[in-house]
Amino acid sequence: IIINMAVKFDEASHRYYDDKHGEFISVTTVLGKYKKPFDSALHASRVAKREGVSPEMVLEMWNIEKNKACDKGTKIHKLLEDYITVGETQDDYGWLYKSYDKGVEYNIDKFKKVHCERLLHNTDFMVAGTADLIFEHSNNEFTVGDFKTNKKFRFCSPFGERLLEPIEHLHNCEFNVYALQLSMYAYLYELSSGKKCRKLAIFYLQGDRFVTHHCNYLKSDVKNILKHLSIRLNSQNENSEVT
């Protein structure tokens, strides 16, 4: 369990909560509400027909790949957290530390401190999340960084699929979802620290090196999401009280 002030994060259940306010909604859960649900059964049937196998086999293969990707991402994050916070390294991962150092040197302006696995929350919106990296600059500004290790990294939807209202102007693709995620971290940190976001940087592990992608701070989109989410939740609460 990770604790920041009164807010706690239970990694096993992926829950953010505190004793006073109860449970917070995670940033990833919030953003998931603005993507069309993936119809796994439909797509598994389509792939199964093409490959000449059963839909159940396709679903099982997808689940295995998902677990492998999650395990890889967890390991990479832990290795880098230990390296950044206490300088601990493991044999055979020199390439990883070297690639991180190089990415930071070329893509992050001079900073005086870096927070790793920084827990962020806001009680007005009841939203919480954990930023991989927050680089503190000397002029009251900061940069948000995030490690990504997934297989796909697309800059647009190959099917032209959009995110849902109020961000339907954005394609549903990895780059835009990551930009929104980092922007929400930045907004939460601005609210809690009074500092200003300078930039957002995605460190994408491509093979054996990090490729850095800068993205715009989508502050207005984040504010619109949080406003829209509050209206939805209030409406749901009112309806539940009526029933």
Coordinates of C-alpha atoms in Angstrom, one line a residue:
I1 CA 0.0 0.0 0.0
I2 CA 1.4 3.4 -1.0
I3 CA 0.4 6.3 1.3
N4 CA 0.6 10.0 0.5
M5 CA -0.7 12.2 3.4
A6 CA -4.2 10.8 4.1
V7 CA -4.6 9.1 0.7
K8 CA -3.7 5.4 0.4
F9 CA -3.3 3.3 -2.7
D10 CA -3.9 -0.5 -2.6
E11 CA -2.0 -1.9 -5.5
A12 CA -3.8 -5.3 -5.4
S13 CA -7.3 -3.8 -5.9
H14 CA -6.0 -0.6 -7.6
R15 CA -8.0 1.5 -5.1
Y16 CA -7.3 5.0 -3.9
Y17 CA -9.0 6.0 -0.7
D18 CA -8.8 7.8 2.6
D19 CA -10.6 7.6 5.9
K20 CA -12.3 10.9 5.6
H21 CA -13.6 11.0 1.9
G22 CA -13.8 7.3 1.0
E23 CA -12.8 6.0 -2.4
F24 CA -11.4 8.1 -5.2
I25 CA -11.8 7.4 -8.9
S26 CA -8.4 6.5 -10.5
V27 CA -7.3 8.6 -13.5
T28 CA -7.2 5.5 -15.7
T29 CA -10.8 4.7 -14.7
V30 CA -11.9 8.2 -15.5
L31 CA -10.4 8.2 -19.0
G32 CA -11.8 4.7 -19.6
K33 CA -15.3 6.2 -19.3
Y34 CA -14.6 8.3 -22.4
K35 CA -13.6 5.4 -24.7
K36 CA -16.1 3.1 -26.5
P37 CA -16.1 -0.3 -24.7
F38 CA -14.1 -2.9 -26.5
D39 CA -16.4 -5.8 -27.6
S40 CA -14.0 -8.6 -27.0
A41 CA -16.5 -11.3 -27.9
L42 CA -17.2 -9.7 -31.3
H43 CA -13.6 -9.1 -32.2
A44 CA -12.5 -12.6 -30.9
S45 CA -15.1 -14.2 -33.2
R46 CA -13.8 -12.1 -36.2
V47 CA -10.2 -13.1 -35.5
A48 CA -11.1 -16.7 -34.8
K49 CA -12.9 -17.0 -38.2
R50 CA -9.9 -15.5 -40.0
E51 CA -7.4 -17.8 -38.2
G52 CA -9.5 -20.9 -38.2
V53 CA -9.5 -21.3 -34.4
S54 CA -12.2 -21.0 -31.7
P55 CA -13.1 -17.7 -30.2
E56 CA -12.2 -19.1 -26.7
M57 CA -8.7 -19.8 -27.9
V58 CA -8.4 -16.2 -29.2
L59 CA -9.6 -14.8 -25.9
E60 CA -7.1 -17.0 -24.0
M61 CA -4.2 -15.9 -26.2
W62 CA -5.2 -12.2 -25.7
N63 CA -5.3 -12.7 -21.9
I64 CA -1.9 -14.4 -21.9
E65 CA -0.4 -11.5 -24.0
K66 CA -2.1 -9.0 -21.7
N67 CA -0.6 -10.6 -18.6
K68 CA 2.9 -10.8 -20.1
A69 CA 2.7 -7.1 -21.1
C70 CA 1.5 -6.2 -17.5
D71 CA 4.4 -8.2 -16.0
K72 CA 6.9 -6.6 -18.2
G73 CA 5.6 -3.1 -17.5
T74 CA 5.6 -3.7 -13.7
K75 CA 9.2 -5.0 -13.8
I76 CA 10.5 -2.0 -15.9
H77 CA 8.7 0.5 -13.6
K78 CA 10.2 -1.1 -10.5
L79 CA 13.7 -1.3 -11.9
L80 CA 13.6 2.4 -12.8
E81 CA 11.9 3.4 -9.5
D82 CA 14.7 1.8 -7.6
Y83 CA 17.3 3.4 -9.9
I84 CA 15.9 6.9 -9.7
T85 CA 15.1 7.0 -6.0
V86 CA 18.1 5.1 -4.4
G87 CA 20.5 4.5 -7.3
E88 CA 19.9 0.7 -7.1
T89 CA 20.8 -1.3 -10.2
Q90 CA 20.5 -4.8 -11.4
D91 CA 22.8 -6.8 -13.6
D92 CA 21.8 -7.1 -17.3
Y93 CA 19.8 -3.9 -17.2
G94 CA 22.5 -1.4 -17.8
W95 CA 21.0 -0.6 -21.2
L96 CA 17.7 0.4 -19.5
Y97 CA 19.4 2.8 -17.0
K98 CA 21.6 4.3 -19.8
S99 CA 18.6 4.8 -22.1
Y100 CA 16.7 6.5 -19.3
D101 CA 19.6 8.8 -18.5
K102 CA 20.0 9.7 -22.1
G103 CA 16.3 10.4 -22.6
V104 CA 16.2 12.7 -19.6
E105 CA 19.4 14.5 -20.6
Y106 CA 18.2 15.3 -24.1
N107 CA 14.5 15.9 -23.4
I108 CA 14.1 17.4 -19.9
D109 CA 15.3 20.8 -19.1
K110 CA 17.5 21.2 -16.0
F111 CA 15.7 20.2 -12.9
K112 CA 16.5 20.3 -9.2
K113 CA 14.5 17.3 -8.0
V114 CA 12.5 14.4 -9.4
H115 CA 9.6 12.7 -7.7
C116 CA 9.1 9.0 -8.7
E117 CA 5.7 7.3 -8.3
R118 CA 4.1 10.5 -7.0
L119 CA 0.6 9.9 -5.7
L120 CA -1.8 12.8 -6.7
H121 CA -5.4 13.4 -5.7
N122 CA -8.1 16.0 -5.5
T123 CA -11.0 15.9 -3.1
D124 CA -13.2 18.3 -5.2
F125 CA -13.3 15.8 -8.0
M126 CA -12.5 12.7 -6.0
V127 CA -9.9 11.7 -8.5
A128 CA -6.5 10.2 -7.8
G129 CA -3.6 8.8 -9.7
T130 CA 0.1 8.0 -9.6
A131 CA 2.5 9.9 -11.9
D132 CA 5.7 8.0 -12.8
L133 CA 7.9 11.1 -12.8
I134 CA 7.5 14.7 -11.8
F135 CA 10.6 16.8 -12.5
E136 CA 10.8 20.0 -10.4
H137 CA 12.4 23.0 -12.1
S138 CA 14.0 25.9 -10.3
N139 CA 11.4 28.5 -11.5
N140 CA 8.3 27.1 -9.9
E141 CA 7.6 24.9 -12.9
F142 CA 7.5 21.1 -13.4
T143 CA 7.5 18.5 -16.1
V144 CA 5.5 15.3 -16.0
G145 CA 7.1 12.1 -17.3
D146 CA 5.6 8.7 -17.9
F147 CA 7.0 5.3 -18.9
K148 CA 5.1 3.3 -21.5
T149 CA 6.1 -0.3 -22.4
N150 CA 3.1 -1.5 -24.3
K151 CA 3.4 -3.1 -27.8
K152 CA 1.2 -0.6 -29.7
F153 CA 1.8 3.2 -29.8
R154 CA -0.5 4.8 -32.4
F155 CA -0.9 8.5 -33.2
C156 CA -4.4 8.1 -34.7
S157 CA -7.1 5.5 -34.8
P158 CA -6.7 3.2 -37.9
F159 CA -10.5 3.1 -38.0
G160 CA -11.2 6.8 -37.4
E161 CA -12.7 6.1 -34.0
R162 CA -13.1 9.1 -31.7
L163 CA -13.2 9.4 -27.9
L164 CA -16.5 10.2 -26.4
E165 CA -18.1 13.6 -25.5
P166 CA -16.7 16.1 -24.4
I167 CA -13.5 15.1 -26.1
E168 CA -14.9 13.6 -29.3
H169 CA -12.5 15.8 -31.3
L170 CA -9.7 13.5 -30.3
H171 CA -8.9 10.1 -32.0
N172 CA -9.1 7.1 -29.7
C173 CA -5.4 6.1 -29.9
E174 CA -2.5 5.5 -27.5
F175 CA -0.9 8.9 -28.0
N176 CA -4.0 10.9 -27.2
V177 CA -5.0 8.8 -24.2
Y178 CA -1.5 9.1 -22.8
A179 CA -1.6 12.8 -23.4
L180 CA -4.8 13.1 -21.5
Q181 CA -3.4 10.9 -18.7
L182 CA -0.3 13.0 -18.3
S183 CA -2.4 16.2 -18.6
M184 CA -4.6 15.1 -15.8
Y185 CA -1.6 14.4 -13.6
A186 CA -0.3 17.8 -14.4
Y187 CA -3.6 19.5 -13.6
L188 CA -3.8 17.6 -10.2
Y189 CA -0.3 18.6 -9.4
E190 CA -0.9 22.2 -10.3
L191 CA -3.9 22.3 -8.0
S192 CA -2.0 20.8 -5.1
S193 CA 1.3 22.6 -5.5
G194 CA 0.4 25.9 -7.1
K195 CA 3.2 25.3 -9.6
K196 CA 2.9 25.5 -13.4
C197 CA 3.3 22.7 -15.9
R198 CA 6.1 23.2 -18.4
K199 CA 5.9 20.1 -20.5
L200 CA 4.8 16.5 -20.7
A201 CA 7.1 13.7 -21.8
I202 CA 6.2 10.1 -22.7
F203 CA 9.2 7.7 -22.4
Y204 CA 8.2 4.9 -24.7
L205 CA 10.3 1.7 -24.5
Q206 CA 10.9 0.7 -28.1
G207 CA 13.0 -2.4 -28.3
D208 CA 15.9 -1.7 -25.9
R209 CA 15.8 2.1 -25.8
F210 CA 13.4 4.9 -24.8
V211 CA 11.9 7.1 -27.5
T212 CA 10.6 10.3 -26.0
H213 CA 7.4 11.8 -27.3
H214 CA 6.3 15.3 -26.2
C215 CA 2.6 16.0 -26.0
N216 CA 0.6 19.1 -25.5
Y217 CA -0.8 19.9 -22.1
L218 CA -4.5 19.3 -22.7
K219 CA -5.7 21.3 -19.7
S220 CA -9.0 22.5 -21.2
D221 CA -9.9 18.9 -22.2
V222 CA -9.1 17.7 -18.7
K223 CA -11.2 20.4 -17.1
N224 CA -14.1 19.5 -19.4
I225 CA -13.7 15.8 -18.6
L226 CA -13.8 16.5 -14.8
K227 CA -16.8 18.8 -15.2
H228 CA -18.6 16.3 -17.3
L229 CA -17.8 13.5 -14.9
S230 CA -19.1 15.5 -11.9
I231 CA -22.4 16.0 -13.7
R232 CA -22.7 12.3 -14.6
L233 CA -21.9 11.2 -11.1
N234 CA -24.3 13.7 -9.5
S235 CA -27.0 12.6 -11.9
Q236 CA -26.4 8.9 -11.0
N237 CA -26.5 9.7 -7.3
E238 CA -29.8 11.6 -7.6
N239 CA -31.3 8.7 -9.6
S240 CA -30.2 6.2 -7.0
E241 CA -31.7 8.3 -4.2
V242 CA -35.0 8.5 -6.1
T243 CA -35.2 4.7 -6.6

